[in-house]
PDB file of C-alpha atoms in Angstrom:
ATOM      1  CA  UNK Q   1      13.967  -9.540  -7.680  1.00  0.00           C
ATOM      2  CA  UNK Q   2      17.361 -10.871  -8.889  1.00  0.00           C
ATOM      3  CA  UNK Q   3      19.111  -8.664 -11.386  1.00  0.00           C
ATOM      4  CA  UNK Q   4      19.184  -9.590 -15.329  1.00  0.00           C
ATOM      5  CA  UNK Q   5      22.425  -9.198 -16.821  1.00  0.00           C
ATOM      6  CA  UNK Q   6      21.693  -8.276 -20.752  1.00  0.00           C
ATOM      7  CA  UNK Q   7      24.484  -9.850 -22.913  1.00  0.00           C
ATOM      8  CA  UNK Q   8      23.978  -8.744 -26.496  1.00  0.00           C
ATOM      9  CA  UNK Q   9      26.717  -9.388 -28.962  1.00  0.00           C
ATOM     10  CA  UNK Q  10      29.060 -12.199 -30.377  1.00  0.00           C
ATOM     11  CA  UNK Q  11      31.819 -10.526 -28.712  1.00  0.00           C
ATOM     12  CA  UNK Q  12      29.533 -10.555 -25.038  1.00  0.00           C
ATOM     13  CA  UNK Q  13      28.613 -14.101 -25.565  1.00  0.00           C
ATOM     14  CA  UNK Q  14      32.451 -14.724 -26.033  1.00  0.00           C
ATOM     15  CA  UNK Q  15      33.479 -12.760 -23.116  1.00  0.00           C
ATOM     16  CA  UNK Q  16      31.489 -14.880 -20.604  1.00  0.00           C
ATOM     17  CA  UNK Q  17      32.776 -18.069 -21.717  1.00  0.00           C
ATOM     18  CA  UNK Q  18      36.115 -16.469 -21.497  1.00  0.00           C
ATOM     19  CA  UNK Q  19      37.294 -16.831 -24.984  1.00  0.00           C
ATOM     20  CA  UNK Q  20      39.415 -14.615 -27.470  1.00  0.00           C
ATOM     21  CA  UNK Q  21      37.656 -12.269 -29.519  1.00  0.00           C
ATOM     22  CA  UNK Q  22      35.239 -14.253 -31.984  1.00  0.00           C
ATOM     23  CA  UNK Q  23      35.992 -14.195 -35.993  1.00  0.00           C
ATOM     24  CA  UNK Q  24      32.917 -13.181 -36.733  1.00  0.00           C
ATOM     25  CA  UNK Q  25      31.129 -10.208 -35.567  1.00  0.00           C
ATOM     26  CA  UNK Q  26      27.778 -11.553 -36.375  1.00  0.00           C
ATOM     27  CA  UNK Q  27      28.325 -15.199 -36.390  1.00  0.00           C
ATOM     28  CA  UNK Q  28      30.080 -17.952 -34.151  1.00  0.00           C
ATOM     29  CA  UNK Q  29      30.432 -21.626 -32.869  1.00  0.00           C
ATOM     30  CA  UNK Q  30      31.442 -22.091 -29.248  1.00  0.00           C
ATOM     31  CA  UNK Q  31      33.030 -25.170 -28.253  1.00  0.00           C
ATOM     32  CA  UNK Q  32      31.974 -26.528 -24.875  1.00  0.00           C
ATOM     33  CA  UNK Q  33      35.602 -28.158 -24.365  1.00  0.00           C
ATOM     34  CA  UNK Q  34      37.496 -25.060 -24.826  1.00  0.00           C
ATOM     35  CA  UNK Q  35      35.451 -22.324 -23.162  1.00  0.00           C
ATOM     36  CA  UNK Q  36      34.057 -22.097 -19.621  1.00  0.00           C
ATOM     37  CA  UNK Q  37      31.554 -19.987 -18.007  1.00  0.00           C
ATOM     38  CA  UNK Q  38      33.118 -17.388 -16.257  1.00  0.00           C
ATOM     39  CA  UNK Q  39      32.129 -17.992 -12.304  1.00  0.00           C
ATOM     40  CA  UNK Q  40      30.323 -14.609 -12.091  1.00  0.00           C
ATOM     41  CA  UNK Q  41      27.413 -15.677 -14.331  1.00  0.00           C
ATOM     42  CA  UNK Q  42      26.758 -18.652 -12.693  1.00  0.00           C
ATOM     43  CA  UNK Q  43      23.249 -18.778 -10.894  1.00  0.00           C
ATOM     44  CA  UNK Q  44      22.229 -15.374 -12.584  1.00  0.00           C
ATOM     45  CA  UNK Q  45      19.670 -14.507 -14.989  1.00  0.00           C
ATOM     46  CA  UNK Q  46      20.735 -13.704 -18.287  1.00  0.00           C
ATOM     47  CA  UNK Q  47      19.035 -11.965 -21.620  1.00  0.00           C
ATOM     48  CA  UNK Q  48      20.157 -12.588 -25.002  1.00  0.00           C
ATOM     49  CA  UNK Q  49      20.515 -10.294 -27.665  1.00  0.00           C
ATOM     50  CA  UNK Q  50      20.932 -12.932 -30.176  1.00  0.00           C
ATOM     51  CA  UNK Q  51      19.652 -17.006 -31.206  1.00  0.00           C
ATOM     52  CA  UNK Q  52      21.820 -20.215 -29.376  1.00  0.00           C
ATOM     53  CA  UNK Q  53      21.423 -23.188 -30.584  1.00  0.00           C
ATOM     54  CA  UNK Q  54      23.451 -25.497 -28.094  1.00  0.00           C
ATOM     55  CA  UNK Q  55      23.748 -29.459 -28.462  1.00  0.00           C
ATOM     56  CA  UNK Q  56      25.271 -30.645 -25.343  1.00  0.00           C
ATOM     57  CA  UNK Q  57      26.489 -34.586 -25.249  1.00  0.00           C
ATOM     58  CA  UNK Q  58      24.580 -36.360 -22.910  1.00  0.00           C
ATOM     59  CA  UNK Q  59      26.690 -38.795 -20.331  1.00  0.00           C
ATOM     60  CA  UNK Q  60      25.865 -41.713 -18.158  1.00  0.00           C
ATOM     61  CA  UNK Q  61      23.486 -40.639 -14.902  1.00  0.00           C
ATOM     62  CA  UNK Q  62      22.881 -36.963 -16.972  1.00  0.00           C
ATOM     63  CA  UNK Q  63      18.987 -36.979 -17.679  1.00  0.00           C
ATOM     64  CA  UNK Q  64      18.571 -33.791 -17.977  1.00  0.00           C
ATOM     65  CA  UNK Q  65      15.896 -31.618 -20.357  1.00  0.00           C
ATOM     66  CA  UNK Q  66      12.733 -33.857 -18.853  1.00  0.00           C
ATOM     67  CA  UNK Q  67      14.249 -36.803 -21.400  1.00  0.00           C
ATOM     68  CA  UNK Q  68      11.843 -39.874 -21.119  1.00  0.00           C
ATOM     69  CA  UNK Q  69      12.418 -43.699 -21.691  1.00  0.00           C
ATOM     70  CA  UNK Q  70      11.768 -43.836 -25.427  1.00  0.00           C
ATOM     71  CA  UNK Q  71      14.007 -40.912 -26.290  1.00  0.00           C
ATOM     72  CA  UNK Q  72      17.592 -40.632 -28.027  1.00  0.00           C
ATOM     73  CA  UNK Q  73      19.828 -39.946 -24.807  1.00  0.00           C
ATOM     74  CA  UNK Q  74      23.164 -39.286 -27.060  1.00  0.00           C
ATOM     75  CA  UNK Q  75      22.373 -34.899 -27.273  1.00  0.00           C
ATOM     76  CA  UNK Q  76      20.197 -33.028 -26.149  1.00  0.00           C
ATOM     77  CA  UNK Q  77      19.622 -29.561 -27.923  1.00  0.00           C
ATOM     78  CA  UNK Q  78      18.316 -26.222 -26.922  1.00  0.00           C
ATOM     79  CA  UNK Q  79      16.742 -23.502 -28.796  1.00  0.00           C
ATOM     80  CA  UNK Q  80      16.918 -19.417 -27.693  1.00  0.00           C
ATOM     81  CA  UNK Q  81      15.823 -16.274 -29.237  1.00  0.00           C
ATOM     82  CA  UNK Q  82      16.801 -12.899 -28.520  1.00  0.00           C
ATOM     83  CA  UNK Q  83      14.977 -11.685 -25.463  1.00  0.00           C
ATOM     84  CA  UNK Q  84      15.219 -14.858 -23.849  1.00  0.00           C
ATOM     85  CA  UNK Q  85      16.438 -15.136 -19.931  1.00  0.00           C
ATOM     86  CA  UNK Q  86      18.493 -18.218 -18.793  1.00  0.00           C
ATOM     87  CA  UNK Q  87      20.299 -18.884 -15.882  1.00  0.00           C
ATOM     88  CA  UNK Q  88      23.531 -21.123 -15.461  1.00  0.00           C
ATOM     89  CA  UNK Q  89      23.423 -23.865 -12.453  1.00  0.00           C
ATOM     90  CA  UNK Q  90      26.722 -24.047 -13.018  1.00  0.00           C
ATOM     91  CA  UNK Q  91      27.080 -27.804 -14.059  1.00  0.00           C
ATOM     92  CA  UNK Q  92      30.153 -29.011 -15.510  1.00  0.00           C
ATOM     93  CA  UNK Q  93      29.394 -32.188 -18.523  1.00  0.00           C
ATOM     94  CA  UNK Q  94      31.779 -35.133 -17.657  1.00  0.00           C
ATOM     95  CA  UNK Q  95      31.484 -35.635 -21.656  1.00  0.00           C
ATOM     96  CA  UNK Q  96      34.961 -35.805 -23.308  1.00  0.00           C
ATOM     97  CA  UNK Q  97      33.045 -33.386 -26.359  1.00  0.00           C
ATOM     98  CA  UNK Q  98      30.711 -31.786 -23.993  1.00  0.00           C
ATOM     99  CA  UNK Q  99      28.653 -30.023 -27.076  1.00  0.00           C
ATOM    100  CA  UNK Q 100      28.644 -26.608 -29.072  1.00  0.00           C
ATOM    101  CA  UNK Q 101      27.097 -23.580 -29.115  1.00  0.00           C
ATOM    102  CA  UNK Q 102      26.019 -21.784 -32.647  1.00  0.00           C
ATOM    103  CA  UNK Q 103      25.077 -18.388 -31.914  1.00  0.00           C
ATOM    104  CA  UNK Q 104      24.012 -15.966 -34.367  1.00  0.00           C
ATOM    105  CA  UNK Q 105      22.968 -12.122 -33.911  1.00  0.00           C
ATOM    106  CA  UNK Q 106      19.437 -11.061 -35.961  1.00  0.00           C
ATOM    107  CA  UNK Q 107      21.573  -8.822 -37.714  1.00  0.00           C
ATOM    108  CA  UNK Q 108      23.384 -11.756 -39.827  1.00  0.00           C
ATOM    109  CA  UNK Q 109      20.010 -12.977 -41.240  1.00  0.00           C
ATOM    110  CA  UNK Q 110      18.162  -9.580 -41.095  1.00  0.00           C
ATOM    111  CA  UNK Q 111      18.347  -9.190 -45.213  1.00  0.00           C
ATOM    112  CA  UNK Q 112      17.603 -12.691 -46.136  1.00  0.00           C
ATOM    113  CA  UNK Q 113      14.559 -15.129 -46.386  1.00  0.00           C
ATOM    114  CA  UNK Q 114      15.389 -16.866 -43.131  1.00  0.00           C
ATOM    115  CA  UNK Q 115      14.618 -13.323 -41.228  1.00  0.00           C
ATOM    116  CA  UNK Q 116      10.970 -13.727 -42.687  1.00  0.00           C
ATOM    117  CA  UNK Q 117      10.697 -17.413 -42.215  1.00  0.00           C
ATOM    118  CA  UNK Q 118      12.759 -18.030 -38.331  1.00  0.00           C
ATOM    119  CA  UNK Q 119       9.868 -17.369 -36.045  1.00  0.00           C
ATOM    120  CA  UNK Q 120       7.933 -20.782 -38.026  1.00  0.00           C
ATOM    121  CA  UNK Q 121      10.489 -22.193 -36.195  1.00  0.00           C
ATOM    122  CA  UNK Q 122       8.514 -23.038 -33.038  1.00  0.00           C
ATOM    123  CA  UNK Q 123      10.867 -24.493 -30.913  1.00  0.00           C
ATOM    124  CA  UNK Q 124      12.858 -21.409 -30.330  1.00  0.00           C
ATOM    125  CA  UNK Q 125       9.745 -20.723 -27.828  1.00  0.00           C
ATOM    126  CA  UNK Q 126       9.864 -24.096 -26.246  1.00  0.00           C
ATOM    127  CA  UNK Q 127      10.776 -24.381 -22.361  1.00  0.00           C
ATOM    128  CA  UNK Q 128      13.954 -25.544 -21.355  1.00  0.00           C
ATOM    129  CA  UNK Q 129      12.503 -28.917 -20.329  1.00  0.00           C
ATOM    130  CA  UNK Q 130      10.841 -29.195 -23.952  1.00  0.00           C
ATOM    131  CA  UNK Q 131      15.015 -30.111 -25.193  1.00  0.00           C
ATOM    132  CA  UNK Q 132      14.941 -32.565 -28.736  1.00  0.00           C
ATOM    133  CA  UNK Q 133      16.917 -35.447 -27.812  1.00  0.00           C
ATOM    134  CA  UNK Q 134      19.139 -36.745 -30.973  1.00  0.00           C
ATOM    135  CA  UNK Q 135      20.691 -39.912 -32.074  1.00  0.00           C
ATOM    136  CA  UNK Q 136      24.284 -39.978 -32.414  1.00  0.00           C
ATOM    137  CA  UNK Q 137      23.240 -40.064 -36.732  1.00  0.00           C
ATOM    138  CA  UNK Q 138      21.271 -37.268 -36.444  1.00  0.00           C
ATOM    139  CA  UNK Q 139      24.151 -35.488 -34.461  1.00  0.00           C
ATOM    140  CA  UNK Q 140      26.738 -36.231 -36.821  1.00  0.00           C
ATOM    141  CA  UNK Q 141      24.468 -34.343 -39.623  1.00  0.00           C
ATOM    142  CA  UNK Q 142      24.378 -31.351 -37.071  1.00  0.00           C
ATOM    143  CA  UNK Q 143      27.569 -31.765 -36.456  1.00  0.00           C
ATOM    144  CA  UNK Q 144      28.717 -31.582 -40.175  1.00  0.00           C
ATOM    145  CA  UNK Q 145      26.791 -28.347 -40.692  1.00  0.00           C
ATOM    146  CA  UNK Q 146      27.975 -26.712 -37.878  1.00  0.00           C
ATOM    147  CA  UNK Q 147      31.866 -27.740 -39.194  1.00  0.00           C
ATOM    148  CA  UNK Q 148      31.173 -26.225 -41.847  1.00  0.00           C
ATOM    149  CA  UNK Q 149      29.585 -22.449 -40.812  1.00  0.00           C
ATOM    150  CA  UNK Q 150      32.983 -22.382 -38.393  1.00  0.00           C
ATOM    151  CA  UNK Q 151      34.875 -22.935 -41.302  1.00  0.00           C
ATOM    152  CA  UNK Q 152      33.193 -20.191 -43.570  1.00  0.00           C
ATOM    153  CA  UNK Q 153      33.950 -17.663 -40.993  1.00  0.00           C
ATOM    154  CA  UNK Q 154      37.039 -18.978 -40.271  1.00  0.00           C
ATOM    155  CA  UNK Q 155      38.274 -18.120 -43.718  1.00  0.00           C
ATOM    156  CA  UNK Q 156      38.928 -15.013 -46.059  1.00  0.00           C
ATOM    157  CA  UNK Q 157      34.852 -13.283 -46.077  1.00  0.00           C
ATOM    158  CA  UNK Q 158      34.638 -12.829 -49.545  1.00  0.00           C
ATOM    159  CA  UNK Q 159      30.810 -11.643 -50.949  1.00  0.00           C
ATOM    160  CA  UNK Q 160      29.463 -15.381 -50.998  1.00  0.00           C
ATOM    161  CA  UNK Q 161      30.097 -15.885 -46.885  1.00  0.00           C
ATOM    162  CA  UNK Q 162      26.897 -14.800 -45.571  1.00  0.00           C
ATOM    163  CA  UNK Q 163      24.734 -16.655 -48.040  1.00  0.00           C
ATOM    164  CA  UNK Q 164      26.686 -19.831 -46.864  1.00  0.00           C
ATOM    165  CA  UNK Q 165      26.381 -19.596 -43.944  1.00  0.00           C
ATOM    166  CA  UNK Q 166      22.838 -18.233 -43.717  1.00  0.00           C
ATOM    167  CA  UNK Q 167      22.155 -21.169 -45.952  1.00  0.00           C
ATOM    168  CA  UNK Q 168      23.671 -23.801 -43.657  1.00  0.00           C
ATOM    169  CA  UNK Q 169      21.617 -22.334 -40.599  1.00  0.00           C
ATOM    170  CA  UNK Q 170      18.377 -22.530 -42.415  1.00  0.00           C
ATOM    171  CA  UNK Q 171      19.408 -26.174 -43.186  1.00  0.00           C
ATOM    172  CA  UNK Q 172      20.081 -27.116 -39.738  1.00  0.00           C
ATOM    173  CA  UNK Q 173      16.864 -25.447 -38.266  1.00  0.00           C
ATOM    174  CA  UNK Q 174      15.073 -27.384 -41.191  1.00  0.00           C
ATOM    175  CA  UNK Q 175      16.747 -30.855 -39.755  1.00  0.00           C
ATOM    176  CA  UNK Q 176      16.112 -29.666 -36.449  1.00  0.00           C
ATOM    177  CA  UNK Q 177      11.944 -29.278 -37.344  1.00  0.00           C
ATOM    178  CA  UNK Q 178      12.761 -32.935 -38.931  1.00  0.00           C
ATOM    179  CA  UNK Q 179      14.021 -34.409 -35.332  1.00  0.00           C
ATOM    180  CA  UNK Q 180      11.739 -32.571 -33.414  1.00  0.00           C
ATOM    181  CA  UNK Q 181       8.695 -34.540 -35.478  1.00  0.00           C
ATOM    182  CA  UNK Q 182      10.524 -37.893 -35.213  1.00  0.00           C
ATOM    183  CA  UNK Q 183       9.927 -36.782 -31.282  1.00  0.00           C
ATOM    184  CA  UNK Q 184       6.638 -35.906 -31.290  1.00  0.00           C
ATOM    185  CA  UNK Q 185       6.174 -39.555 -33.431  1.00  0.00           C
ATOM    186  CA  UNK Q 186       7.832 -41.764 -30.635  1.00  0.00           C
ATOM    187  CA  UNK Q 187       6.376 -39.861 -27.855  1.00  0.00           C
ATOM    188  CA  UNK Q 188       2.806 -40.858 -29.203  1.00  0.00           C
ATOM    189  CA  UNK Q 189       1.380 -42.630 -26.261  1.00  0.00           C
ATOM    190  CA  UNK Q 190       3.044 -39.596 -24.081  1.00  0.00           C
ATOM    191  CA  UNK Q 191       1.037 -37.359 -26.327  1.00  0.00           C
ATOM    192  CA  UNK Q 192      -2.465 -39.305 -26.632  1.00  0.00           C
ATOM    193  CA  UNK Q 193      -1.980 -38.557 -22.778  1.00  0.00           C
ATOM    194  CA  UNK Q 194      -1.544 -34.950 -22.392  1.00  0.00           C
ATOM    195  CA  UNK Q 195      -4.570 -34.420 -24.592  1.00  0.00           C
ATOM    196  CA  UNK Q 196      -6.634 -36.196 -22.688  1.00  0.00           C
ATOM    197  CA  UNK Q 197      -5.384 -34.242 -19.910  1.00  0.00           C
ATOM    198  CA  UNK Q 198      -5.953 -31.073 -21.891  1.00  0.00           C
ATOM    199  CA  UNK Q 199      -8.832 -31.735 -22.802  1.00  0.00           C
ATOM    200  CA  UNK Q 200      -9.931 -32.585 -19.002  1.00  0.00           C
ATOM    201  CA  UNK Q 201      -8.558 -29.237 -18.425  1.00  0.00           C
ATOM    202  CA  UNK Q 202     -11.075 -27.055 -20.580  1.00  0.00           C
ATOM    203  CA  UNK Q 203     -13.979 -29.650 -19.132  1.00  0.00           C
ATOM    204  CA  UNK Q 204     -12.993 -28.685 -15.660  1.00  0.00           C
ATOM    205  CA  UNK Q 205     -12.428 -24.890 -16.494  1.00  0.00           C
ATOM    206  CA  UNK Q 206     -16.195 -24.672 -17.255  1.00  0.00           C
ATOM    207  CA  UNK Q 207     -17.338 -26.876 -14.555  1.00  0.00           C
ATOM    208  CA  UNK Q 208     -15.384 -24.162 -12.245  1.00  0.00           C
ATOM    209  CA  UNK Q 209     -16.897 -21.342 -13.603  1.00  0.00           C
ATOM    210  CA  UNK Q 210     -13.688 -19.534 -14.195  1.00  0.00           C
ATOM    211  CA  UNK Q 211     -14.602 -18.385 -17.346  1.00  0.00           C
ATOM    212  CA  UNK Q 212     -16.702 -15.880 -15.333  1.00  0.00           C
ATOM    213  CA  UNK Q 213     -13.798 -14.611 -13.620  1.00  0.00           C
ATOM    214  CA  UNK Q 214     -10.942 -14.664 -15.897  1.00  0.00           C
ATOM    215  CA  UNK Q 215     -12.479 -15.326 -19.330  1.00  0.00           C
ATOM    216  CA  UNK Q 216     -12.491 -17.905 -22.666  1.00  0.00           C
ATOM    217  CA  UNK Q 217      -9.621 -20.172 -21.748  1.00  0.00           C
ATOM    218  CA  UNK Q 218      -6.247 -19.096 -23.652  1.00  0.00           C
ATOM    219  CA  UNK Q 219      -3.385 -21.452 -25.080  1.00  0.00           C
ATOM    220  CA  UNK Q 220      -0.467 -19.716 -22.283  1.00  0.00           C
ATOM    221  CA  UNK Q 221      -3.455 -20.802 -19.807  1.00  0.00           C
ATOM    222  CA  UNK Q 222      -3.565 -24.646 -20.741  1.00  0.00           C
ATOM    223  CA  UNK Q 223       0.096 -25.076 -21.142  1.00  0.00           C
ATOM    224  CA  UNK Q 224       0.884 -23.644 -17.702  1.00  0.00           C
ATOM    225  CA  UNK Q 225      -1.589 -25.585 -16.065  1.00  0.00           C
ATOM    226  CA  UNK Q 226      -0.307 -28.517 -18.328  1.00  0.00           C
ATOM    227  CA  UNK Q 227       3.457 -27.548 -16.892  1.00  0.00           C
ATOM    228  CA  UNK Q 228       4.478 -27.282 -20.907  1.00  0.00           C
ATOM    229  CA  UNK Q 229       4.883 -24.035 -23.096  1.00  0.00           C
ATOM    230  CA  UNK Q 230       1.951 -23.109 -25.227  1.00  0.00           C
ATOM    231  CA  UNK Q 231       4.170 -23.132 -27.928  1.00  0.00           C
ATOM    232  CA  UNK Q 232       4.739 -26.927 -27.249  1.00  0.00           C
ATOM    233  CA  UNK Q 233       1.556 -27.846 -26.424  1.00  0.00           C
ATOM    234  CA  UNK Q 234       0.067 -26.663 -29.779  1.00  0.00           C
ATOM    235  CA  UNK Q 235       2.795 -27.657 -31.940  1.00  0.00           C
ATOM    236  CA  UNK Q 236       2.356 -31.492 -29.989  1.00  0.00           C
ATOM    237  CA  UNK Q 237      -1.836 -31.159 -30.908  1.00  0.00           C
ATOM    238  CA  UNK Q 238      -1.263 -30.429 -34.420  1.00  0.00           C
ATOM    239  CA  UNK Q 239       1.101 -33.392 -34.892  1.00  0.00           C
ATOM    240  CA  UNK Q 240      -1.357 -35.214 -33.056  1.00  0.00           C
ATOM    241  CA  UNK Q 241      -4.678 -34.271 -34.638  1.00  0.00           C
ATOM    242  CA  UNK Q 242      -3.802 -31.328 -37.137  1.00  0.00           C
ATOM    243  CA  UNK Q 243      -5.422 -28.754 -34.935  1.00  0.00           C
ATOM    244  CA  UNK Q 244      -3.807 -26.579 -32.706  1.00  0.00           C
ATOM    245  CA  UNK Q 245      -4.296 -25.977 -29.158  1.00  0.00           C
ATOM    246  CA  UNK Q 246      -6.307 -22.338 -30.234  1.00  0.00           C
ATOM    247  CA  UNK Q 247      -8.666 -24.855 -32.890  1.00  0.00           C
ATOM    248  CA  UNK Q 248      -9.123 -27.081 -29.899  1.00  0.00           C
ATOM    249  CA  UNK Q 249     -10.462 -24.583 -28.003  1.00  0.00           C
ATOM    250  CA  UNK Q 250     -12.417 -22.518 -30.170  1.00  0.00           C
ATOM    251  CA  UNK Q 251     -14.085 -26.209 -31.240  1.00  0.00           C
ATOM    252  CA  UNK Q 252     -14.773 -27.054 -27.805  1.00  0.00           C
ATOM    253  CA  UNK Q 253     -16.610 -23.359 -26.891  1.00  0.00           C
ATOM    254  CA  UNK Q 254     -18.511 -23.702 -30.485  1.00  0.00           C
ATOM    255  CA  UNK Q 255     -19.712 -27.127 -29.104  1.00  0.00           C
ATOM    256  CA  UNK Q 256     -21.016 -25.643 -26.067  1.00  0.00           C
ATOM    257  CA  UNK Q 257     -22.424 -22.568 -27.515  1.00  0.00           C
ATOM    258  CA  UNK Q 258     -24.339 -24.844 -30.182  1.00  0.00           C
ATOM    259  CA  UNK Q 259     -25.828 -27.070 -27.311  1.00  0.00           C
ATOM    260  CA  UNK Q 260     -26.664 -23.927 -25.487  1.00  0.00           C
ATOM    261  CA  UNK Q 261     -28.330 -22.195 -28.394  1.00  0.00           C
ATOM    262  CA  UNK Q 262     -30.487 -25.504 -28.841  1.00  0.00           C
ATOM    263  CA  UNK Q 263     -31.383 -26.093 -25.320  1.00  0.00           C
ATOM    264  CA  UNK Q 264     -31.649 -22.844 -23.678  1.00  0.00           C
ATOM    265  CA  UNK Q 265     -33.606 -19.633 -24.568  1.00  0.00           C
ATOM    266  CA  UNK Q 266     -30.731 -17.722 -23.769  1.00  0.00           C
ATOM    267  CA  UNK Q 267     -29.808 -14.260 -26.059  1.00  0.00           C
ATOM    268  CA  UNK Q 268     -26.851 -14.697 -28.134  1.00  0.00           C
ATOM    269  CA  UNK Q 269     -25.202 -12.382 -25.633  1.00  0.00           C
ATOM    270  CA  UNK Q 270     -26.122 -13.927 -22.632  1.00  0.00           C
ATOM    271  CA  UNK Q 271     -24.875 -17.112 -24.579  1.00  0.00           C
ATOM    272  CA  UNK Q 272     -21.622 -15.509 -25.487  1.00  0.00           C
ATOM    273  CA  UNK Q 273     -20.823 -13.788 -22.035  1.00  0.00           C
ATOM    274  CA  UNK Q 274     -21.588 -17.046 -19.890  1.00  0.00           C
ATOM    275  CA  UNK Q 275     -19.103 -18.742 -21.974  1.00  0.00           C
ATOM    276  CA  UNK Q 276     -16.766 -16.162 -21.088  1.00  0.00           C
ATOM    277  CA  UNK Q 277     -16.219 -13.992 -23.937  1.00  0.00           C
ATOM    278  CA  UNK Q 278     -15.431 -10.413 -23.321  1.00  0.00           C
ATOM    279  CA  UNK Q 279     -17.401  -9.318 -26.418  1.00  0.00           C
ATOM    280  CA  UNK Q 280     -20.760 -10.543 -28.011  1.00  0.00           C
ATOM    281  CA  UNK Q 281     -19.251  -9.369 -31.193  1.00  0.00           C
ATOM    282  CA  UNK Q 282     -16.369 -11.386 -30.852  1.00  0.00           C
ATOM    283  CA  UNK Q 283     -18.074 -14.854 -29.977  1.00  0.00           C
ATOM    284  CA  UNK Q 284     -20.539 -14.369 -32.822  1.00  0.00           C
ATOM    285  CA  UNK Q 285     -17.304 -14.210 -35.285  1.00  0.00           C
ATOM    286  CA  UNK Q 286     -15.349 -17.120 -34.428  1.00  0.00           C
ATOM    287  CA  UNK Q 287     -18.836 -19.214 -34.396  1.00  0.00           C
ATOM    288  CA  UNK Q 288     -19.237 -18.144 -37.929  1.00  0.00           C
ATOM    289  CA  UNK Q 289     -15.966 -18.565 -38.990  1.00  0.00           C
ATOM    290  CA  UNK Q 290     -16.010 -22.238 -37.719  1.00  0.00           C
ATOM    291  CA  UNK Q 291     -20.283 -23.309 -38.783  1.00  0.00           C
ATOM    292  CA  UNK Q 292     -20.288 -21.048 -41.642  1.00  0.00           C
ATOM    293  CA  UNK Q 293     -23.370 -19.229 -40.147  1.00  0.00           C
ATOM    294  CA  UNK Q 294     -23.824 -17.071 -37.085  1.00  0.00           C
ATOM    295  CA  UNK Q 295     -25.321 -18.461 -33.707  1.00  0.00           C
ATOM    296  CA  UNK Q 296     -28.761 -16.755 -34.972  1.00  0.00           C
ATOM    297  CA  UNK Q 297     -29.204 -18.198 -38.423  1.00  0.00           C
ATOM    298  CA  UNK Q 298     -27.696 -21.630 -35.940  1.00  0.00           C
ATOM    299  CA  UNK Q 299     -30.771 -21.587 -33.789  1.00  0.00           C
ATOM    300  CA  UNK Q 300     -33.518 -20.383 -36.381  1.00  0.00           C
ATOM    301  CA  UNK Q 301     -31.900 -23.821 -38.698  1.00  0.00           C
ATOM    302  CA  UNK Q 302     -32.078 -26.256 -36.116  1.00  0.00           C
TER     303      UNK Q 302
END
């Protein structure tokens, strides 16, 4: 299995694009046009200690990030956390402003609201081919915020620096969330789509039996088969039909437990095991915390 090199400060991030040692030890903005990948991480795997945000210009014949017909093709961004591992292919944009990178370490934001409130951001979970594709407006918002964190490290830190640029962060993840639902808005049809293909999927997964052998069907389960991340796939349901991919299944298994309960004189158990749940216990919660009453007082009603 190939080796994963752990880079986890500013000054590590700067070192493998070859750059001078950053302002900032907490904090920085990598230009694409004046840094380059040293050749020994290219085709590695990489962890990060620390969240990227990169926005890389897209040019002609570059379709990268799974971009379909009805998206922005002027950016594309990606999102990473710390813990993440990447790999470099090594690709060189033929962009005059190939694109930035913001990176900040956990420690930056560790005493402030955005430490409590970052992991609502779902899209620093997304896959790689999950990218938000921007408009050249929408860049040149990003683009202004980004101007100005560089520019507040860039300058004499004085006891106001932080919140500035812990403030402008929050703001760009916050237009970020804004983009990403424009996306999820013009991808519609796209979207109607995949949940009829999910929803095939937890029709077939009972059909197969393999609730039997590997249990209730789970959210990393559907978007794998779906070739998406689960965070992607529920985030998409929800803008879809304000459930997420966990309410969609726990509806679907209380529809087949109540049409089991009425047509079968099965146990509870026996109900709650063929479906696939581990625990009895656990199946008779989740039916009364969707009907209101447990699959007993169900049965006895109807």
């Amino acid at each position: 299995m190939q080796e994963i090199v752990h880079i986890e400060s500013i000054s590590d991030m700067h070192d493998v694009f070859g750059l001078i040692k950053p302002k900032h030890p907490l904090v920085s903005v990598i230009r694409f046009k004046d840094a380059d990948i040293r050749s020994e991480y290219h085709h590695i795997r990489c962890s990060f200690g620390m969240y990227c945000i990169t926005l890389k210009n897209e040019t002609e014949g570059s379709m990268g990030y799974g971009r379909n017909s009805y998206d922005f093709n002027e950016g594309s961004m990606l999102f990473i956390k710390p813990g993440q591992v990447l790999s470099y292919d090594g690709h060189q944009s033929s962009a005059e402003d190939p694109g930035w990178a913001l990176l900040f370490h956990p420690d930056l934001i560790r005493k402030s609201g955005l430490s409590k409130s970052i992991d609502n951001y779902s899209f620093f979970s997304y896959d790689i081919t999950e990218a938000l594709h921007i408009s050249d407006e929408e860049k040149q918002s990003l683009n202004e915020l980004v101007t100005k964190i560089e520019k507040e490290y860039h300058q004499l830190i004085d006891r106001h620096s932080q919140k500035l640029i812990i403030s402008n962060i929050e703001l760009l993840l916050d237009y970020c969330t804004r983009y990403y639902d424009r996306q999820f808005y013009t991808r519609t049809n796209l979207n109607k789509d995949v949940l009829a293909k999910f929803e095939n999927l937890l029709k077939d997964y009972y059909t197969d039996e393999n609730q039997l052998r590997i249990g209730i069907p789970t959210v990393d389960y559907c978007g794998k088969e779906l070739h998406m991340s689960s965070k992607y796939l529920s985030d998409l349901l929800k803008k879809e039909t304000g459930k997420s991919a966990k309410n969609h299944i726990d509806d679907f298994l209380i529809n087949k437990a109540k049409n089991r309960l009425l047509r079968s004189s099965e146990s509870v158990s026996e109900i709650a095991f063929a479906l696939g749940y581990e625990y009895s216990q656990h199946f008779s919660k989740t039916f009364k915390a969707k009907t209101g009453i447990s699959p007993s007082e169900y049965r006895s009603l109807n």
